Short mmCIF file of C-alpha atoms and ligand atoms in Angstrom, two decimals:
data_model
loop_
_atom_site.label_atom_id
_atom_site.label_comp_id
_atom_site.label_asym_id
_atom_site.label_seq_id
_atom_site.Cartn_x
_atom_site.Cartn_y
_atom_site.Cartn_z
CA MET L 501 16.49 -6.75 -6.93
CA HIS L 502 15.25 -8.03 -9.93
CA PHE L 503 12.02 -7.59 -12.18
CA LYS L 504 11.03 -9.76 -14.72
CA LEU L 505 7.95 -8.77 -17.36
CA GLU L 506 5.97 -12.02 -17.96
CA GLY L 507 2.85 -11.03 -19.78
CA LYS L 508 1.20 -7.77 -21.16
CA ASP L 509 -2.49 -7.58 -21.82
CA GLU L 510 -3.27 -6.58 -25.44
CA GLN L 511 -6.52 -4.47 -24.69
CA SER L 512 -5.03 -2.51 -21.70
CA SER L 513 -1.72 -1.46 -20.08
CA ALA L 514 -1.85 -4.31 -17.58
CA ARG L 515 1.13 -6.44 -17.15
CA ALA L 516 2.35 -9.63 -14.97
CA GLY L 517 5.79 -9.75 -13.53
CA THR L 518 8.10 -11.28 -10.94
CA ILE L 519 10.14 -9.08 -8.49
CA LYS L 520 12.85 -11.17 -6.79
CA THR L 521 14.54 -9.86 -3.58
CA GLY L 522 16.58 -11.28 -0.75
CA HIS L 523 13.55 -12.36 0.96
CA GLY L 524 12.02 -14.31 -2.34
CA SER L 525 9.58 -13.57 -4.93
CA ILE L 526 6.94 -11.26 -5.53
CA GLU L 527 4.57 -12.12 -8.14
CA THR L 528 2.83 -8.87 -9.81
CA PRO L 529 0.04 -7.49 -9.68
CA ILE L 530 0.58 -7.46 -5.95
CA PHE L 531 -1.56 -6.35 -3.37
CA MET L 532 0.52 -5.61 -0.04
CA PRO L 533 -1.31 -6.00 3.35
CA VAL L 534 -0.43 -3.03 5.73
CA GLY L 535 1.52 -3.77 8.96
CA THR L 536 2.09 -0.31 9.93
CA VAL L 537 3.55 -0.78 13.23
CA GLY L 538 5.08 -4.33 13.04
CA THR L 539 2.05 -6.28 12.85
CA VAL L 540 -1.05 -6.62 10.14
CA LYS L 541 -3.61 -5.78 12.82
CA GLY L 542 -5.55 -8.63 14.10
CA VAL L 543 -3.75 -11.72 12.19
CA HIS L 544 -1.09 -13.82 13.49
CA GLN L 545 2.09 -14.35 11.24
CA ARG L 546 0.81 -18.02 10.75
CA GLU L 547 -2.37 -17.19 9.43
CA LEU L 548 -0.96 -14.19 7.40
CA SER L 549 1.57 -16.61 5.67
CA GLU L 550 -0.75 -19.88 5.47
CA ASP L 551 -4.21 -18.31 5.05
CA ILE L 552 -3.50 -15.16 3.26
CA ASN L 553 0.02 -15.85 1.80
CA PRO L 554 1.18 -12.63 0.32
CA ASP L 555 4.60 -12.48 -0.91
CA ILE L 556 5.36 -8.85 0.69
CA ILE L 557 3.75 -6.61 3.40
CA LEU L 558 4.09 -3.21 4.63
CA GLY L 559 5.59 -1.20 7.35
CA ASN L 560 5.82 2.29 8.14
CA THR L 561 8.45 4.19 9.14
CA TYR L 562 7.00 6.97 10.93
CA HIS L 563 5.40 4.76 13.28
CA LEU L 564 8.07 2.32 13.73
CA TYR L 565 10.61 4.99 14.50
CA LEU L 566 8.27 6.39 17.39
CA ARG L 567 7.55 2.77 18.64
CA PRO L 568 9.39 0.67 19.09
CA GLN L 569 12.22 2.96 18.22
CA THR L 570 15.15 2.82 15.76
CA GLN L 571 17.38 1.13 18.58
CA ILE L 572 15.09 -1.62 19.50
CA LEU L 573 14.68 -2.61 15.79
CA ILE L 574 18.57 -2.66 15.30
CA LYS L 575 19.12 -4.75 18.66
CA ALA L 576 16.46 -7.17 17.29
CA GLY L 577 18.48 -7.64 13.78
CA GLY L 578 15.97 -5.73 11.98
CA LEU L 579 12.11 -5.98 11.56
CA HIS L 580 11.99 -9.37 9.78
CA LYS L 581 13.39 -11.01 13.11
CA PHE L 582 11.55 -8.75 15.27
CA MET L 583 7.92 -9.77 13.88
CA ASN L 584 8.88 -13.30 12.77
CA TRP L 585 8.09 -12.42 9.04
CA ASP L 586 10.74 -13.96 6.69
CA ARG L 587 9.10 -12.69 3.22
CA ASN L 588 9.33 -9.50 1.85
CA ILE L 589 8.63 -6.20 3.61
CA LEU L 590 8.35 -2.66 2.21
CA THR L 591 8.64 0.38 4.33
CA ASP L 592 6.98 3.64 3.42
CA SER L 593 9.24 6.40 4.49
CA GLY L 594 6.83 8.81 6.57
CA GLY L 595 6.25 11.04 3.70
CA TYR L 596 2.44 10.41 4.07
CA GLN L 597 1.95 9.87 7.74
CA VAL L 598 3.97 13.02 8.75
CA TYR L 599 1.34 14.86 7.09
CA SER L 600 -1.74 12.77 8.00
CA LEU L 601 -1.07 11.98 11.43
CA SER L 602 1.03 14.25 13.35
CA ALA L 603 -0.70 17.04 15.31
CA ASN L 604 1.14 19.65 13.63
CA ARG L 605 4.23 19.79 11.40
CA LYS L 606 6.34 22.29 9.65
CA ILE L 607 7.70 21.57 6.26
CA LYS L 608 11.07 23.51 5.32
CA GLU L 609 13.58 22.47 2.84
CA GLU L 610 15.61 20.85 5.60
CA GLY L 611 12.86 18.40 6.20
CA VAL L 612 9.80 18.57 8.42
CA LYS L 613 9.48 19.01 11.91
CA PHE L 614 6.46 17.32 13.68
CA LYS L 615 5.04 16.50 16.88
CA SER L 616 4.08 12.85 17.78
CA HIS L 617 0.60 11.83 17.60
CA ILE L 618 1.42 9.53 20.60
CA ASP L 619 3.00 11.53 23.24
CA GLY L 620 3.23 15.06 21.63
CA SER L 621 6.96 15.17 21.52
CA TYR L 622 8.93 17.09 18.55
CA HIS L 623 10.93 14.92 15.90
CA VAL L 624 12.53 15.97 12.68
CA PHE L 625 12.36 13.97 9.45
CA THR L 626 14.88 14.98 6.88
CA PRO L 627 15.73 12.79 3.41
CA GLU L 628 18.89 11.83 5.12
CA ASN L 629 17.66 10.62 8.62
CA VAL L 630 14.68 8.80 6.96
CA MET L 631 17.10 6.95 4.91
CA GLU L 632 19.03 5.80 8.01
CA ILE L 633 15.82 4.69 9.91
CA GLN L 634 14.83 2.53 6.71
CA ARG L 635 18.34 1.03 6.72
CA ALA L 636 17.60 0.06 10.39
CA ILE L 637 14.40 -1.27 10.18
CA GLY L 638 16.02 -3.27 7.03
CA ALA L 639 12.73 -3.43 4.63
CA ASP L 640 13.54 -5.05 1.28
CA ILE L 641 12.09 -2.24 -0.45
CA ILE L 642 12.35 1.44 0.92
CA MET L 643 10.80 4.63 -0.20
CA ALA L 644 12.11 8.02 -1.01
CA PHE L 645 11.06 10.91 1.53
CA ASP L 646 8.30 13.07 -0.20
CA GLU L 647 5.66 15.44 0.30
CA CYS L 648 2.41 13.92 -0.12
CA THR L 649 0.19 16.89 -1.27
CA PRO L 650 -3.57 17.41 0.06
CA TYR L 651 -6.52 17.32 -2.13
CA PRO L 652 -7.33 19.96 -3.49
CA CYS L 653 -4.18 21.50 -3.78
CA ASP L 654 -3.45 24.79 -5.51
CA TYR L 655 -1.38 24.51 -8.53
CA ASN L 656 1.42 26.75 -7.27
CA TYR L 657 1.59 24.95 -4.10
CA ALA L 658 1.68 21.47 -6.11
CA LYS L 659 4.58 22.81 -8.20
CA ARG L 660 6.92 24.12 -5.13
CA SER L 661 6.04 20.63 -3.31
CA MET L 662 6.82 18.63 -6.30
CA HIS L 663 10.02 20.29 -6.82
CA MET L 664 11.09 19.82 -3.14
CA THR L 665 10.38 16.42 -3.56
CA HIS L 666 12.68 16.35 -6.21
CA ARG L 667 15.41 17.92 -4.69
CA TRP L 668 14.77 15.53 -1.29
CA LEU L 669 14.97 12.62 -4.02
CA ASP L 670 18.64 13.61 -4.81
CA ARG L 671 19.25 13.82 -1.20
CA CYS L 672 17.95 10.53 -0.45
CA LEU L 673 19.88 8.82 -3.37
CA SER L 674 23.38 10.70 -2.27
CA HIS L 675 23.02 9.77 1.58
CA LEU L 676 21.95 6.18 0.34
CA GLU L 677 25.41 5.73 -1.14
CA LYS L 678 27.04 6.61 2.00
CA THR L 679 24.64 4.60 4.23
CA PRO L 680 25.83 1.13 4.32
CA LEU L 681 23.46 -1.58 4.79
CA LYS L 682 22.99 -2.85 8.40
CA TYR L 683 21.89 -6.42 7.36
CA ASP L 684 23.04 -9.29 4.93
CA TYR L 685 20.59 -8.51 2.00
CA GLU L 686 20.22 -5.72 -0.48
CA GLN L 687 17.49 -2.85 0.08
CA ALA L 688 15.87 -1.82 -3.37
CA PHE L 689 14.97 2.11 -3.12
CA PHE L 690 11.90 3.49 -4.99
CA PRO L 691 11.46 7.08 -5.57
CA ILE L 692 7.98 8.64 -5.76
CA VAL L 693 6.25 10.77 -8.18
CA GLN L 694 4.35 13.63 -7.07
CA GLY L 695 2.38 16.64 -8.65
CA SER L 696 -1.14 16.41 -7.44
CA THR L 697 -3.94 16.58 -10.09
CA TYR L 698 -2.04 18.30 -12.63
CA LYS L 699 -1.12 16.75 -15.64
CA ASP L 700 1.94 18.82 -16.65
CA LEU L 701 3.30 18.51 -13.10
CA ARG L 702 2.60 14.75 -13.26
CA GLU L 703 4.67 14.77 -16.55
CA GLN L 704 7.53 16.77 -15.24
CA SER L 705 7.78 14.46 -12.29
CA ALA L 706 7.63 11.26 -13.98
CA GLU L 707 10.19 12.18 -16.36
CA TYR L 708 12.20 13.37 -13.37
CA ILE L 709 11.71 10.22 -11.14
CA ALA L 710 12.33 8.06 -14.36
CA ASN L 711 15.75 9.59 -14.79
CA ALA L 712 16.75 8.77 -11.46
CA GLY L 713 17.16 5.26 -12.84
CA ALA L 714 15.88 3.09 -9.87
CA VAL L 715 15.07 -0.30 -9.66
CA GLY L 716 11.42 0.54 -9.18
CA ASN L 717 9.02 3.46 -9.14
CA ALA L 718 6.05 5.01 -7.17
CA ILE L 719 3.16 7.10 -7.55
CA GLY L 720 2.22 9.08 -4.39
CA GLY L 721 -0.44 12.21 -3.60
CA LEU L 722 -3.33 10.11 -4.96
CA SER L 723 -6.44 8.45 -3.44
CA VAL L 724 -6.27 11.53 -1.07
CA GLY L 725 -9.97 12.55 -1.83
CA GLU L 726 -10.09 13.44 -5.67
CA PRO L 727 -12.54 11.68 -7.81
CA ALA L 728 -11.55 8.49 -9.10
CA GLU L 729 -11.52 9.74 -12.69
CA GLU L 730 -8.94 12.29 -11.74
CA MET L 731 -6.86 9.46 -10.13
CA TYR L 732 -7.20 7.37 -13.05
CA GLU L 733 -6.31 10.12 -15.52
CA MET L 734 -2.91 10.67 -13.51
CA THR L 735 -2.17 7.30 -13.39
CA ALA L 736 -2.35 6.88 -17.20
CA VAL L 737 -0.09 10.09 -17.60
CA VAL L 738 2.59 8.63 -15.42
CA THR L 739 2.56 5.10 -16.44
CA ASN L 740 3.27 6.36 -19.77
CA ILE L 741 6.23 7.94 -18.82
CA LEU L 742 7.94 5.55 -15.98
CA PRO L 743 9.93 2.94 -17.85
CA GLU L 744 8.14 -0.50 -18.76
CA ASP L 745 10.88 -2.61 -17.44
CA LYS L 746 10.74 -1.46 -13.67
CA PRO L 747 8.07 -2.25 -11.31
CA ARG L 748 5.40 0.51 -10.59
CA TYR L 749 3.82 1.04 -7.06
CA LEU L 750 0.72 3.13 -6.66
CA MET L 751 0.59 4.20 -3.08
CA GLY L 752 -2.21 4.00 -0.88
CA VAL L 753 -4.74 2.54 -3.43
CA GLY L 754 -7.62 1.42 -2.88
CA THR L 755 -10.96 0.05 -3.33
CA PRO L 756 -11.19 -3.56 -5.30
CA ILE L 757 -12.45 -1.30 -8.26
CA ASN L 758 -9.83 1.11 -8.10
CA ILE L 759 -7.16 -1.84 -8.14
CA LEU L 760 -8.46 -3.39 -10.94
CA GLU L 761 -8.65 -0.10 -12.95
CA ASN L 762 -5.35 0.70 -12.08
CA ILE L 763 -3.75 -2.61 -13.05
CA ALA L 764 -5.65 -1.91 -16.54
CA LEU L 765 -3.31 1.50 -16.51
CA GLY L 766 0.02 -0.48 -15.98
CA ILE L 767 0.17 -0.61 -11.99
CA ASP L 768 2.01 -3.67 -10.44
CA MET L 769 2.09 -2.87 -6.64
CA PHE L 770 -0.85 -1.53 -4.26
CA ASP L 771 -1.16 -1.19 -0.57
CA CYS L 772 -4.08 0.29 1.50
CA VAL L 773 -5.65 -0.20 4.98
CA MET L 774 -9.07 -0.51 3.37
CA PRO L 775 -9.21 -4.52 3.81
CA THR L 776 -7.93 -4.39 7.31
CA ARG L 777 -9.23 -1.01 8.74
CA ASN L 778 -12.75 -1.11 7.20
CA GLY L 779 -12.73 -4.78 8.13
CA ARG L 780 -12.28 -4.03 11.84
CA ASN L 781 -15.17 -1.53 11.50
CA GLY L 782 -17.67 -4.54 10.11
CA MET L 783 -17.10 -4.03 5.96
CA LEU L 784 -16.53 -6.92 3.85
CA PHE L 785 -15.37 -6.73 0.38
CA THR L 786 -16.86 -9.70 -2.05
CA ALA L 787 -16.87 -10.24 -5.77
CA HIS L 788 -20.26 -9.31 -5.71
CA GLY L 789 -19.96 -6.07 -3.56
CA THR L 790 -19.60 -4.77 -0.24
CA ILE L 791 -21.39 -5.83 2.98
CA ASN L 792 -21.88 -4.17 6.20
CA ILE L 793 -21.87 -6.93 8.82
CA LYS L 794 -23.21 -4.74 11.55
CA ASN L 795 -26.61 -4.42 9.40
CA LYS L 796 -29.46 -5.97 11.11
CA LYS L 797 -30.76 -7.72 7.97
CA TRP L 798 -27.74 -10.26 8.46
CA GLU L 799 -29.22 -11.17 12.22
CA ASP L 800 -30.57 -14.61 11.14
CA ASP L 801 -28.90 -15.09 8.10
CA PHE L 802 -27.13 -18.39 8.77
CA SER L 803 -25.38 -18.52 5.19
CA ALA L 804 -21.61 -18.62 4.99
CA ILE L 805 -19.68 -15.43 5.17
CA ASP L 806 -18.60 -15.81 1.53
CA GLU L 807 -19.58 -18.82 -0.61
CA MET L 808 -16.25 -18.48 -2.68
CA ASN L 809 -14.38 -19.82 0.59
CA ILE L 810 -11.29 -17.96 -0.68
CA THR L 811 -9.99 -18.28 3.20
CA TRP L 812 -11.43 -20.78 5.61
CA VAL L 813 -13.02 -18.31 7.78
CA ASP L 814 -15.57 -17.72 4.76
CA THR L 815 -17.56 -21.03 5.22
CA ALA L 816 -16.46 -21.84 8.76
CA TYR L 817 -18.72 -18.99 10.34
CA SER L 818 -22.24 -17.54 9.29
CA LYS L 819 -23.00 -13.98 8.56
CA ALA L 820 -25.23 -14.05 11.66
CA TYR L 821 -22.54 -15.20 14.08
CA LEU L 822 -19.95 -12.92 12.71
CA ARG L 823 -22.76 -10.01 13.05
CA HIS L 824 -23.22 -11.14 16.55
CA LEU L 825 -19.57 -11.05 17.28
CA PHE L 826 -19.21 -7.06 16.18
CA THR L 827 -22.77 -6.66 18.08
CA VAL L 828 -21.14 -7.72 21.12
CA ASN L 829 -17.73 -6.31 20.29
CA GLU L 830 -15.68 -9.33 20.21
CA MET L 831 -12.29 -9.07 18.95
CA LEU L 832 -12.75 -12.20 16.93
CA GLY L 833 -14.97 -10.54 14.91
CA ARG L 834 -12.62 -7.90 13.83
CA GLN L 835 -10.02 -10.88 13.40
CA ILE L 836 -12.26 -12.94 10.96
CA ALA L 837 -13.61 -9.87 8.80
CA THR L 838 -9.87 -8.79 8.71
CA ILE L 839 -8.69 -12.19 7.46
CA HIS L 840 -11.64 -12.45 4.93
CA ASN L 841 -10.80 -9.10 3.47
CA LEU L 842 -7.15 -9.59 2.83
CA GLY L 843 -7.98 -13.19 1.62
CA PHE L 844 -10.47 -11.44 -0.86
CA TYR L 845 -7.54 -8.62 -2.01
CA MET L 846 -5.14 -11.23 -2.46
CA TRP L 847 -7.62 -13.24 -4.56
CA LEU L 848 -8.47 -10.41 -6.74
CA VAL L 849 -4.75 -9.56 -7.58
CA ARG L 850 -3.81 -13.20 -8.25
CA GLU L 851 -7.14 -13.63 -10.50
CA ALA L 852 -6.06 -10.27 -12.46
CA ARG L 853 -2.60 -11.82 -12.82
CA LYS L 854 -3.98 -15.08 -14.36
CA HIS L 855 -6.19 -13.07 -16.65
CA ILE L 856 -3.47 -10.91 -18.07
CA LEU L 857 -1.29 -14.03 -18.68
CA ASP L 858 -4.25 -15.76 -20.52
CA GLY L 859 -5.14 -12.77 -22.49
CA ASP L 860 -8.59 -12.07 -21.30
CA PHE L 861 -7.94 -9.35 -18.63
CA ARG L 862 -9.77 -6.49 -20.02
CA SER L 863 -13.28 -8.25 -20.37
CA TRP L 864 -12.57 -9.89 -16.90
CA LYS L 865 -11.79 -6.69 -15.41
CA ASP L 866 -15.19 -5.02 -17.01
CA LYS L 867 -17.24 -7.85 -15.71
CA MET L 868 -15.57 -7.90 -12.27
CA VAL L 869 -16.09 -3.79 -11.71
CA LYS L 870 -19.73 -3.78 -12.63
CA GLN L 871 -20.37 -6.76 -10.31
CA MET L 872 -18.35 -5.66 -7.44
CA ASP L 873 -20.13 -1.90 -7.25
CA LYS L 874 -22.88 -2.95 -5.17
CA ARG L 875 -23.91 -2.81 -1.43
CA LEU L 876 -25.43 -6.20 -0.44
N1 GUN S 3 1.06 6.59 0.91
C1 GUN S 3 0.00 6.99 0.23
N2 GUN S 3 0.36 8.18 -0.59
C2 GUN S 3 1.59 8.58 -0.48
C3 GUN S 3 2.40 9.43 -0.73
O1 GUN S 3 2.26 10.36 -1.60
N3 GUN S 3 3.95 9.34 -0.53
C4 GUN S 3 4.06 8.21 0.52
N4 GUN S 3 5.50 8.45 1.19
N5 GUN S 3 3.38 7.57 0.89
C5 GUN S 3 1.95 7.58 0.61
#
């Protein structure tokens, strides 16, 4: 993997760059649509590539390991072939889902024993087997196995957990060396900074992660319920330490406003279920604020979903029609909302990139943050 910095904003820490991998270029800042279990929910691959057009999407080790299971993905020739997606994929390690989804889990130095949220069966994730599973899935970017601490988290727990995440990182790295690639392209490995909401732990963790000398670095354990200001403070501490010449990925973030504020702090990559999950619940993100399309006020509003027409669905359908689809629980409603939201998120990061390269990111960001902080 190769990363080239192409522009830096003078009034913030925002950057624009390009990542190159075996499955093509990724222009940063980037938002990665979440395709948890081998599909971006509700969106065909053709709509995804033609209408939404991301350079990279996300998959999840935890989900793919449980279903369809690793051996099926190997038989298919990897996730790209299985799902018919020939652009980039990043897989999260399960270091988040194991804690948030499994009915119960026991965390030990060796790894995590967890109960599947599907059928209650027991499984163990270790730094070693998670590297093997990610080799088998075959994503272009794979993540370290970590513990994502909850919020709030007491200092001693956060400290112990951070050190364990660091030891797990060392185990991931030494096991990766021994685990050959399964397919004919490289996989980039990103370690993850933890440390909860404690500045000194975040500093220690960022230094440890930076020292690992990986081709890209991630920040985890944020957007887990802490106030946005605390998230921004932690991002700033960490981006000051992580190397400038490597991409920085803030995991699981966030709202359109969170994304712009974190771009201003030097983050290059984001993923979040918000545009897809909230879309399926009838929440639309726009440049002028959010819309709850299920609200009665849209019942006879025949104006376009979004006059900006970022994706074709925005002017092809009216708010009244989309509200109707949600009212009668038709799946087309969820599909339209998902395409609209992903289109909007992609537009947002592409605009951010343009403004970074044009030199007026800071004023544009401030205007957008104000403008988007509304319920329509
Ligand atoms: N997704 C959101 N936050 C995290 C995190 O802290 N770790 C991992 N592995 N994935 C995440």
